[in-house]
Short mmCIF file of C-alpha atoms in Angstrom, two decimals:
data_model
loop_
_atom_site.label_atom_id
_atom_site.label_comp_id
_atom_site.label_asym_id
_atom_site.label_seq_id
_atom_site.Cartn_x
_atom_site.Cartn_y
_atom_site.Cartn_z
CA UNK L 18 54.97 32.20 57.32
CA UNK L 19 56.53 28.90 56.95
CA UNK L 20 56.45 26.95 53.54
CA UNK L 21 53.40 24.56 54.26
CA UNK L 22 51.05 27.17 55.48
CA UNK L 23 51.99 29.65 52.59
CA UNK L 24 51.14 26.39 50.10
CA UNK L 25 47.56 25.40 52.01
CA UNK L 26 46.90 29.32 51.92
CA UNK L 27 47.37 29.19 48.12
CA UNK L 28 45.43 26.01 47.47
CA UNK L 29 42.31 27.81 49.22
CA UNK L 30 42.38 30.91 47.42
CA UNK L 31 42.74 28.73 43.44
CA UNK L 32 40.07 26.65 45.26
CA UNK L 33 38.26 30.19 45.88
CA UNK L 34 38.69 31.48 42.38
CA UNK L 35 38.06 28.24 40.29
CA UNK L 36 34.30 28.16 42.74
CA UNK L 37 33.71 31.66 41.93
CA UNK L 38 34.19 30.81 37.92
CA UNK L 39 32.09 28.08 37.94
CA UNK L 40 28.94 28.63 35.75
CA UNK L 41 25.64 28.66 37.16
CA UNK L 42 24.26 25.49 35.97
CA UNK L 43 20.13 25.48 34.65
CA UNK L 44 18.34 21.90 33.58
CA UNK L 45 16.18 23.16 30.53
CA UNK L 46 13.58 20.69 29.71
CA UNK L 47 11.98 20.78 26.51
CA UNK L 48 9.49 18.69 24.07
CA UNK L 49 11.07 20.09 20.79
CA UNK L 50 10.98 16.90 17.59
CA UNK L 51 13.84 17.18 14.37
CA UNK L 52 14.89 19.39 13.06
CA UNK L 53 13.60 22.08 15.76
CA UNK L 54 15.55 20.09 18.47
CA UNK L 55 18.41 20.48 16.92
CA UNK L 56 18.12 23.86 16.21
CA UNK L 57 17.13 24.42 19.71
CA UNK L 58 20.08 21.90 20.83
CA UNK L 59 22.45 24.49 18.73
CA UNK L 60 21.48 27.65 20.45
CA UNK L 61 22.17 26.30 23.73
CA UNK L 62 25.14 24.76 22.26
CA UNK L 63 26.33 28.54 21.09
CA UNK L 64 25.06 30.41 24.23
CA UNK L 65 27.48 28.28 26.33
CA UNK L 66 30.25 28.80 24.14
CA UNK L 67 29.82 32.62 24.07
CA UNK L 68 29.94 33.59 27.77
CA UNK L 69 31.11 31.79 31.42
CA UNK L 70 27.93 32.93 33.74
CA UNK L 71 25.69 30.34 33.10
CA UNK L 72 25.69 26.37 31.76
CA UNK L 73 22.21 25.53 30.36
CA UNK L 74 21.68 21.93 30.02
CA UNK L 75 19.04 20.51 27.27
CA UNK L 76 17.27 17.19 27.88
CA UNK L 77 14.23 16.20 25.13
CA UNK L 78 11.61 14.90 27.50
CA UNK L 79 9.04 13.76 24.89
CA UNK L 80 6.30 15.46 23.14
CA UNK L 81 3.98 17.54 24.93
CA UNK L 82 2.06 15.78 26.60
CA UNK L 83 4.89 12.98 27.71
CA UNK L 84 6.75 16.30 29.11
CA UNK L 85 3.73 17.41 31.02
CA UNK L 86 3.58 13.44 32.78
CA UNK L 87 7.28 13.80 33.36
CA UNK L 88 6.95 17.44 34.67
CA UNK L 89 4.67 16.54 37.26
CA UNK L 90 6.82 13.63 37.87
CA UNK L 91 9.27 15.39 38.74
CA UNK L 92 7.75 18.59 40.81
CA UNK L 93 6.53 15.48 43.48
CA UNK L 94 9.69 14.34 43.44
CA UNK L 95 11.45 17.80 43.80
CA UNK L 96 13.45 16.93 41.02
CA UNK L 97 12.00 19.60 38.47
CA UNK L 98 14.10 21.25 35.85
CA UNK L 99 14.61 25.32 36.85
CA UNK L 100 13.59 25.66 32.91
CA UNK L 101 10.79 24.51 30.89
CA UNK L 102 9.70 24.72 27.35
CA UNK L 103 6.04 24.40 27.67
CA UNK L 104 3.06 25.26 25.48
CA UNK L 105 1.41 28.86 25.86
CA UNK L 106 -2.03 27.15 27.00
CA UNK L 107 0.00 26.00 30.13
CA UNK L 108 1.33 29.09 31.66
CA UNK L 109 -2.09 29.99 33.32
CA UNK L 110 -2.48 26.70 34.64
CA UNK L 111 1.52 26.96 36.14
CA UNK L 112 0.63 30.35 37.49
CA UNK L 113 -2.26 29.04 39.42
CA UNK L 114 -0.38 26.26 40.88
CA UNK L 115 2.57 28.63 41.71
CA UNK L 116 4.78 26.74 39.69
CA UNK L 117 5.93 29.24 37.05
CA UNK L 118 8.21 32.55 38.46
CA UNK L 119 7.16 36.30 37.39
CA UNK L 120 10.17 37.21 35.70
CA UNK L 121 9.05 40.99 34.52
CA UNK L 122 12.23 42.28 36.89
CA UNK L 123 14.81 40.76 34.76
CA UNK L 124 13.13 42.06 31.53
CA UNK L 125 14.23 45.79 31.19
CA UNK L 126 15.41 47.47 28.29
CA UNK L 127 13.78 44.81 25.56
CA UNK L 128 14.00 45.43 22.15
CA UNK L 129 11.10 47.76 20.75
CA UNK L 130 10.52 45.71 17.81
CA UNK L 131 8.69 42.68 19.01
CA UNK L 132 5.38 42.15 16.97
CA UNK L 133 2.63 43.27 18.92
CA UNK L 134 0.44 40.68 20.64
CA UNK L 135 3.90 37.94 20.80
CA UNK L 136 4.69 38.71 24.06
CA UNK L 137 1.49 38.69 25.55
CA UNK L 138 1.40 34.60 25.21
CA UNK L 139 3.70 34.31 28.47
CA UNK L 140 1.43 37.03 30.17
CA UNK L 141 -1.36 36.41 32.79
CA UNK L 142 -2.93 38.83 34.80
CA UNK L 143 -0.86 41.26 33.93
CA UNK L 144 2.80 40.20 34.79
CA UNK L 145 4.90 37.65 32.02
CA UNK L 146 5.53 34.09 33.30
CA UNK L 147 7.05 32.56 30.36
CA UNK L 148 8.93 34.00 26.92
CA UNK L 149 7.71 33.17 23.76
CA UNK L 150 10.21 31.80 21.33
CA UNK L 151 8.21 29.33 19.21
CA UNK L 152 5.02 30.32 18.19
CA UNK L 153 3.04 29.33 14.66
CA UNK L 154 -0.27 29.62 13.23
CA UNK L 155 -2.19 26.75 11.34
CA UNK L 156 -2.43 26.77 7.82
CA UNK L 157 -4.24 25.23 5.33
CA UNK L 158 -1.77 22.16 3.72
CA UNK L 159 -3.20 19.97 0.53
CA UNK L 160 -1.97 18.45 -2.39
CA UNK L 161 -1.13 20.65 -5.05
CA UNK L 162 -1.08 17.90 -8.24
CA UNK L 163 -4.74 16.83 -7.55
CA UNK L 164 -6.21 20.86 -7.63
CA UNK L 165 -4.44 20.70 -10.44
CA UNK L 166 -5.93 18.30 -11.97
CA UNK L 167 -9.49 19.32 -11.15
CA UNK L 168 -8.11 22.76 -12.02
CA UNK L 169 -9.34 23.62 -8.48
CA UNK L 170 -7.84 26.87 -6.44
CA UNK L 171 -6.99 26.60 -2.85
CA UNK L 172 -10.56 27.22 -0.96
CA UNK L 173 -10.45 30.91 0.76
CA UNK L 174 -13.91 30.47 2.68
CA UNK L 175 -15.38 27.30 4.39
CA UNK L 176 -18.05 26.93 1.91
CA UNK L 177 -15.34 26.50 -0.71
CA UNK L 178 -13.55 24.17 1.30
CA UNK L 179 -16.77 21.75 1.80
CA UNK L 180 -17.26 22.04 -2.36
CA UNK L 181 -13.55 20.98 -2.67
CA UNK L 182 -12.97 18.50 0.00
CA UNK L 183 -16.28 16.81 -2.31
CA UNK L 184 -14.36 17.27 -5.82
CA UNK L 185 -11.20 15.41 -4.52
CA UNK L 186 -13.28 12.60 -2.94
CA UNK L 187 -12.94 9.10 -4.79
CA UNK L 188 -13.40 6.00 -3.55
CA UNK L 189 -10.36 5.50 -2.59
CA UNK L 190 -8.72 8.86 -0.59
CA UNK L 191 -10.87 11.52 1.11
CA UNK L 192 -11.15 15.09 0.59
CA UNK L 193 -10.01 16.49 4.31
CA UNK L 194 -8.75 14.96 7.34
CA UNK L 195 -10.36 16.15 10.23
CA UNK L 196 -8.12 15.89 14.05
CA UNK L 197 -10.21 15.47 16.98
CA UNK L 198 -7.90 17.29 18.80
CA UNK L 199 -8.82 20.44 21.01
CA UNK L 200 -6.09 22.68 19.02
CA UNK L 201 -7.22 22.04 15.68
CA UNK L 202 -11.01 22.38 16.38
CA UNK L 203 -10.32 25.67 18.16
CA UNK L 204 -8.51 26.89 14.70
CA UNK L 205 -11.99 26.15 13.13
CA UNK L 206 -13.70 27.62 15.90
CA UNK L 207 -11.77 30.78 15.94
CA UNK L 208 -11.71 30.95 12.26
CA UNK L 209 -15.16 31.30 12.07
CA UNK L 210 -15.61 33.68 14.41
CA UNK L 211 -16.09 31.63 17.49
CA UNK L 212 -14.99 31.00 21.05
CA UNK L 213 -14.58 27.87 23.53
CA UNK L 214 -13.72 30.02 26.14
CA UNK L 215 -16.04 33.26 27.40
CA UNK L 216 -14.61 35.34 30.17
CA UNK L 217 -12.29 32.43 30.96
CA UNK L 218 -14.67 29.97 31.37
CA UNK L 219 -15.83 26.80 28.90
CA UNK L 220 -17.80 27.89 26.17
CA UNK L 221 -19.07 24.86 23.88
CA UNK L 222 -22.17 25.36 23.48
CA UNK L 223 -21.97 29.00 22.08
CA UNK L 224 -24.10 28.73 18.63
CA UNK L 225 -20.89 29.38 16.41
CA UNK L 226 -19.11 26.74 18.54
CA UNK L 227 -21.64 24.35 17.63
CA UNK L 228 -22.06 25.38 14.15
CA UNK L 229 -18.48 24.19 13.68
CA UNK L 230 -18.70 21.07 14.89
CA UNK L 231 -22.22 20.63 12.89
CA UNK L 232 -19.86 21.48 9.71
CA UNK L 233 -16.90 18.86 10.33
CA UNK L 234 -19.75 15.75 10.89
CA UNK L 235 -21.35 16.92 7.89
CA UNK L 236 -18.04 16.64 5.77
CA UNK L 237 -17.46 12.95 8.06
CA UNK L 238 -20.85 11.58 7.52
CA UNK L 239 -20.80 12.60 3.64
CA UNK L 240 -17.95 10.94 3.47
CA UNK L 241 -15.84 13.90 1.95
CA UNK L 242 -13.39 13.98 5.06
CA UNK L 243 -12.40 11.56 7.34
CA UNK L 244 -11.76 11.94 11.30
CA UNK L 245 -8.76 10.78 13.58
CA UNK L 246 -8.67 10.88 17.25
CA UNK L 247 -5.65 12.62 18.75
CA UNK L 248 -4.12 9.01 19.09
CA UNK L 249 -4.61 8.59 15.70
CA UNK L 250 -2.70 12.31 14.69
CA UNK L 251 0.37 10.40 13.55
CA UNK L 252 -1.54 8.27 11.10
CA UNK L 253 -3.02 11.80 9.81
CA UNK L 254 0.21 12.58 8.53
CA UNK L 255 0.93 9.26 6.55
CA UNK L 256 -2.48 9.43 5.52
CA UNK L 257 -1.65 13.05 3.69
CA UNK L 258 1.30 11.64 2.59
CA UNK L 259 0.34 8.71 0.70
CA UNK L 260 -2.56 10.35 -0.91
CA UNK L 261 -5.22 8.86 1.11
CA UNK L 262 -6.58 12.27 1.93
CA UNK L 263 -5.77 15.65 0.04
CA UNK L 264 -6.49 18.49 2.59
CA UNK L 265 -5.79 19.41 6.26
CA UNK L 266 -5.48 21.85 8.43
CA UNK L 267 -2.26 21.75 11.17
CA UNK L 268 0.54 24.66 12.26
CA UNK L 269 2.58 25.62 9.30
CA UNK L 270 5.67 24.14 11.95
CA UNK L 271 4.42 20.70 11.11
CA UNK L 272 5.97 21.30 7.54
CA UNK L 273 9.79 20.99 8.01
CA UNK L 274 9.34 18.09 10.73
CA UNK L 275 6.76 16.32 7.45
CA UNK L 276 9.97 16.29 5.13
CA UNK L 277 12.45 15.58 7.40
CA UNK L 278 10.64 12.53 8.14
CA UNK L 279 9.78 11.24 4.89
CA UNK L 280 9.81 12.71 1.10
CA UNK L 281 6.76 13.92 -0.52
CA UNK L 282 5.67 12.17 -3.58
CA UNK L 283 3.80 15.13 -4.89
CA UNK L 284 3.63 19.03 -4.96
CA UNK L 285 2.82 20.54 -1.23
CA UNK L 286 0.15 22.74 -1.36
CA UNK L 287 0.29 25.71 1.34
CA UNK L 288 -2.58 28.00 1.79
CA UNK L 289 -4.25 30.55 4.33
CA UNK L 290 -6.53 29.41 6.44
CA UNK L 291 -9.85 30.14 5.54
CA UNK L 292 -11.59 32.60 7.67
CA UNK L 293 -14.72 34.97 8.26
CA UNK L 294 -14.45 38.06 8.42
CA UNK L 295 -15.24 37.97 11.93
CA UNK L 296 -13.00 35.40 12.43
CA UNK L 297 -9.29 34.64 14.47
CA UNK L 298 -6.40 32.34 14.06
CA UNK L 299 -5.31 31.04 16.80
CA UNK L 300 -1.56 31.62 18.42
CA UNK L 301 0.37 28.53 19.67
CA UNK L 302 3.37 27.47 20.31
CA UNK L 303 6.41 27.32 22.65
CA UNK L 304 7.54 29.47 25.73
CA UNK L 305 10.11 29.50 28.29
CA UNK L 306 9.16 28.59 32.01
CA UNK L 307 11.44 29.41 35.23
CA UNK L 308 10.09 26.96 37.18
CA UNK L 309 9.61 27.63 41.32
CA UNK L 310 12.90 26.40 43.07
CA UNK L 311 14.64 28.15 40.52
CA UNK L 312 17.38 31.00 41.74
CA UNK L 313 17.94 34.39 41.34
CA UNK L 314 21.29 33.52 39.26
CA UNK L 315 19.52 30.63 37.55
CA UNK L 316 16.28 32.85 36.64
CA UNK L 317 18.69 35.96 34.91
CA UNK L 318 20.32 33.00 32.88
CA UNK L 319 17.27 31.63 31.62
CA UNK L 320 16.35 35.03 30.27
CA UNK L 321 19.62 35.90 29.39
CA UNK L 322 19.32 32.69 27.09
CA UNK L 323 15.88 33.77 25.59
CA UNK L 324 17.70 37.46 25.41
CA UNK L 325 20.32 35.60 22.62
CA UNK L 326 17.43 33.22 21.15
CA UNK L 327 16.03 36.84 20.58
CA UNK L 328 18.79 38.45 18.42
CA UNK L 329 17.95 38.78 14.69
CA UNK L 330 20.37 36.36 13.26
CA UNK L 331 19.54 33.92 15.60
CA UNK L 332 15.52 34.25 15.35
CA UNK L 333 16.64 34.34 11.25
CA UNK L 334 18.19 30.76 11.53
CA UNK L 335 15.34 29.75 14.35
CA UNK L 336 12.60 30.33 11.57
CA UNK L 337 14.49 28.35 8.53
CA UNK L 338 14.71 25.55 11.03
CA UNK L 339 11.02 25.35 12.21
CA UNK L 340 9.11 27.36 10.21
CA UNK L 341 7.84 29.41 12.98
CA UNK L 342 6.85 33.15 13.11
CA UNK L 343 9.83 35.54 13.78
CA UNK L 344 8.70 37.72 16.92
CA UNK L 345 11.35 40.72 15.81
CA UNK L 346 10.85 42.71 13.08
CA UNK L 347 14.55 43.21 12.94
CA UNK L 348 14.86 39.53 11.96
CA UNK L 349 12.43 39.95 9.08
CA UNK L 350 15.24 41.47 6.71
CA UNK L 351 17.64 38.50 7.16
CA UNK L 352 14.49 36.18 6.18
CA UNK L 353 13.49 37.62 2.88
CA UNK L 354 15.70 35.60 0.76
CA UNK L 355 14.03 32.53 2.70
CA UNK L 356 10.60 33.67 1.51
CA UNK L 357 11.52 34.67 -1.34
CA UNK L 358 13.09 31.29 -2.48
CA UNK L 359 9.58 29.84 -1.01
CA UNK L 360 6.87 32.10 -1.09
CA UNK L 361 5.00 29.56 0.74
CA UNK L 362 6.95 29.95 3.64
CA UNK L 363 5.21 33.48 4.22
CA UNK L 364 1.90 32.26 3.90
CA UNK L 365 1.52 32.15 7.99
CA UNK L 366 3.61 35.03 8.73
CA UNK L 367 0.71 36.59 6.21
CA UNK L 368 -1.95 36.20 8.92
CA UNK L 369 -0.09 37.88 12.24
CA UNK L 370 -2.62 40.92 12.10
CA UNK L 371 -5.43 38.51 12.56
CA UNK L 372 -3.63 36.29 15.56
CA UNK L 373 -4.94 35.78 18.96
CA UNK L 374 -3.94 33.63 22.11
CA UNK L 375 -5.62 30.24 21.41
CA UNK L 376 -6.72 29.63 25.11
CA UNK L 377 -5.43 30.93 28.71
CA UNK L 378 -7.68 29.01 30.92
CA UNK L 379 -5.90 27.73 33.89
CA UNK L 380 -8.35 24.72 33.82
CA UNK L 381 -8.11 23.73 29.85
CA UNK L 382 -5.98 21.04 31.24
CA UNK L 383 -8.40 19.45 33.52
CA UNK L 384 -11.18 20.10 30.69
CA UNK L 385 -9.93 19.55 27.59
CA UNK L 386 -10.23 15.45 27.63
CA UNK L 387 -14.28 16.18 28.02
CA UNK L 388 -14.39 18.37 24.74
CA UNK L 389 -11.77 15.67 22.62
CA UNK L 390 -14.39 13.23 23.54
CA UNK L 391 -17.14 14.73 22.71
CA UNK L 392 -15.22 15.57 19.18
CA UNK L 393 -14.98 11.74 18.99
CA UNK L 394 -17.99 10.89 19.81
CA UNK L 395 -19.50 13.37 17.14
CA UNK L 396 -17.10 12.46 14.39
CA UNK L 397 -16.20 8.95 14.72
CA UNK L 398 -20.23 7.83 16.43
CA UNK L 399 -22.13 10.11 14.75
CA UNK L 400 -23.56 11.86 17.66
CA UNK L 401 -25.91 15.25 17.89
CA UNK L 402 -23.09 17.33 18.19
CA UNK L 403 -25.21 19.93 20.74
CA UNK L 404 -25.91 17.50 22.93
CA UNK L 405 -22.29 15.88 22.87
CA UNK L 406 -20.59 19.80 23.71
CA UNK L 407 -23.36 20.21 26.07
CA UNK L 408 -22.38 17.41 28.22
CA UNK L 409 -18.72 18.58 28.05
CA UNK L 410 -19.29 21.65 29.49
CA UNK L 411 -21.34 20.26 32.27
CA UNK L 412 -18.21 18.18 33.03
CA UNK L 413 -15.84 21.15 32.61
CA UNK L 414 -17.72 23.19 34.41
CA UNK L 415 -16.92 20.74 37.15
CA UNK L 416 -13.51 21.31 37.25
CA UNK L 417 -13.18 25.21 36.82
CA UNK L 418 -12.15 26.31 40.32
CA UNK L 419 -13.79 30.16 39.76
#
């Protein structure tokens, strides 16, 4: 073999070896704000670094509804991501539209520890399309220096709530803010021992449904609470913050990105809550999505990924970053000094044994706009709140394919 040929024939196989060494490369979009993103920017960061299979590659796309417009974007284009970190009330609807992969093959041998219920947010009919790794429950937040000062406790019942919300009123800052948002008048739907949805389909004008509703215009038109639209949900916050209100109720996950945007001028309150003893608090938060078009190789990295998100210490410095519920109860002894130095901080993880999966209706995307503006129109035009959820569900109705 002369010279030449024996240096082309050694070319091909480096070429060979340095193709089979390449990493399998997976575009992982996700709607993550500070200091989660960078907490989720770090694990990805550290899962490269500690193997040579796969590359994952981050992008913030916006919050979550931005990432849904750019999602959709992008499947049309057939430019989608192969990963996806999407809220648990969408993997129904990306099941039904065949977008989201079964990935129950590449699951064996999990961990035994996972709290029970977790896992079943990336489940639908019976096979999981998406892994949970951010998921929260709303608490009750308020400003601990004015209960003080009306030597007031933190409400544990909804009647208590109404009686405070009127004690902090004064002419010039309101008692509760109230989001017209489908998530956060769920939590007081759920709370109190009501559903929107009844074997998967729209249920608004159930009598505790309304009841609800009937209870947040009552605070409004009293003028004890005031509303915000969900365009409106960032003022809610600077509202809260410059003591303009003194109550509301959001995911406990909202309290890390509230300080890292701006200091609080006062002691935060943190408190469960309140519920019925028939009542639910609703389970939200982030999963992981193969998306269709994804491969084989790209689909066992993905969960390989959520497998290391999943170790203790990791989940351990996951939850002092967001604030959201550890899913292993192996990661629960490497967070007791970060209750402990905080007992607030446990106040959520407090009500796991009462959790349930806020919504998996394929269609609560097509239907949810009807309900938010019949909130609206309730809270903000003083509407007959029956009549304004019965007209929603005529409209959803419309939409639910079943």
């Amino acid at each position: 073999m002369n010279a030449a040929l024996l240096r082309l024939l050694l070319i091909c196989l480096l070429g060979g070896v340095a193709v089979a060494q390449r990493p399998v490369e997976i575009a992982f979009w996700h709607t993550l704000e500070p200091p989660g993103r960078e907490a989720l920017e770090k694990i990805v960061a550290d899962f490269n670094a500690r193997q040579r299979d796969y590359r994952v590659v981050a992008q913030h796309v916006g919050d979550l509804r931005e990432g849904g417009l750019k999602l959709t974007g992008a499947l049309r284009a057939g430019n989608a991501p192969q990963l996806y970190y999407g809220e648990v009330s969408f993997v129904s609807r990306a099941v039904q539209e065949n977008l989201a992969l079964p990935l129950d093959e590449y699951l064996g041998n999990l961990p035994g520890d996972f709290y029970p219920g977790l896992l079943e947010t990336g489940r639908f009919q019976g096979r999981t399309y998406a892994l949970p790794v951010e998921l929260h429950l709303p608490v009750l937040f308020f400003n601990a220096d004015q209960l003080a000062a009306r030597r007031l406790n933190p409400p544990q019942n909804w009647e208590a709530l109404a009686s405070t919300a009127q004690q902090l009123t004064t002419r010039s800052a309101r008692g509760l803010m109230v989001v017209s948002d489908v998530y956060s008048f769920n939590a007081v739907v759920m709370s109190r021992g009501g559903q929107l949805l009844r074997e998967g389909r729209p249920n608004f004008t159930d009598p505790k449904v309304v009841q609800s509703l009937e209870y947040l215009q009552d605070l409004v038109r009293s003028g004890h609470a005031v509303s915000r639209n969900i365009a409106e949900a960032q003022f809610a916050m600077v509202d809260f913050v410059r003591t303009k209100v003194f109550m509301g109720i959001a995911p406990i996950t909202v309290w890390p990105t509230l300080e890292k945007r701006t200091p609080i001028p006062f002691r935060l309150g943190v408190a469960p809550l309140p519920r019925t003893p028939d009542g639910k608090l609703p389970l939200a938060g982030g999963n992981l999505m193969v998306l269709r078009g994804a491969s084989e190789a790209q689909a066992r990295g993905a969960v390989a990924l959520w497998r290391y998100w999943m170790e203790p210490p990791i989940q351990a410095e996951w939850v002092r970053a967001t604030y959201c519920l550890p899913l292993r109860r192996s990661a629960q002894p490497l967070l007791e000094d970060f209750y402990r130095e905080d007992p607030r901080r446990r106040v959520a993880f407090a009500g796991l044994e009462q959790a349930a999966s806020w919504v998996q209706d394929p269609e609560v995307t097509l239907w949810y706009g009807f309900l938010e503006e019949a909130l609206e129109r309730v809270l903000k035009g003083n509407a007959n709140p029956r009549q304004a959820l019965e007209e929603a569900q005529r409209k959803a109705l419309t939409v639910e394919r079943r």
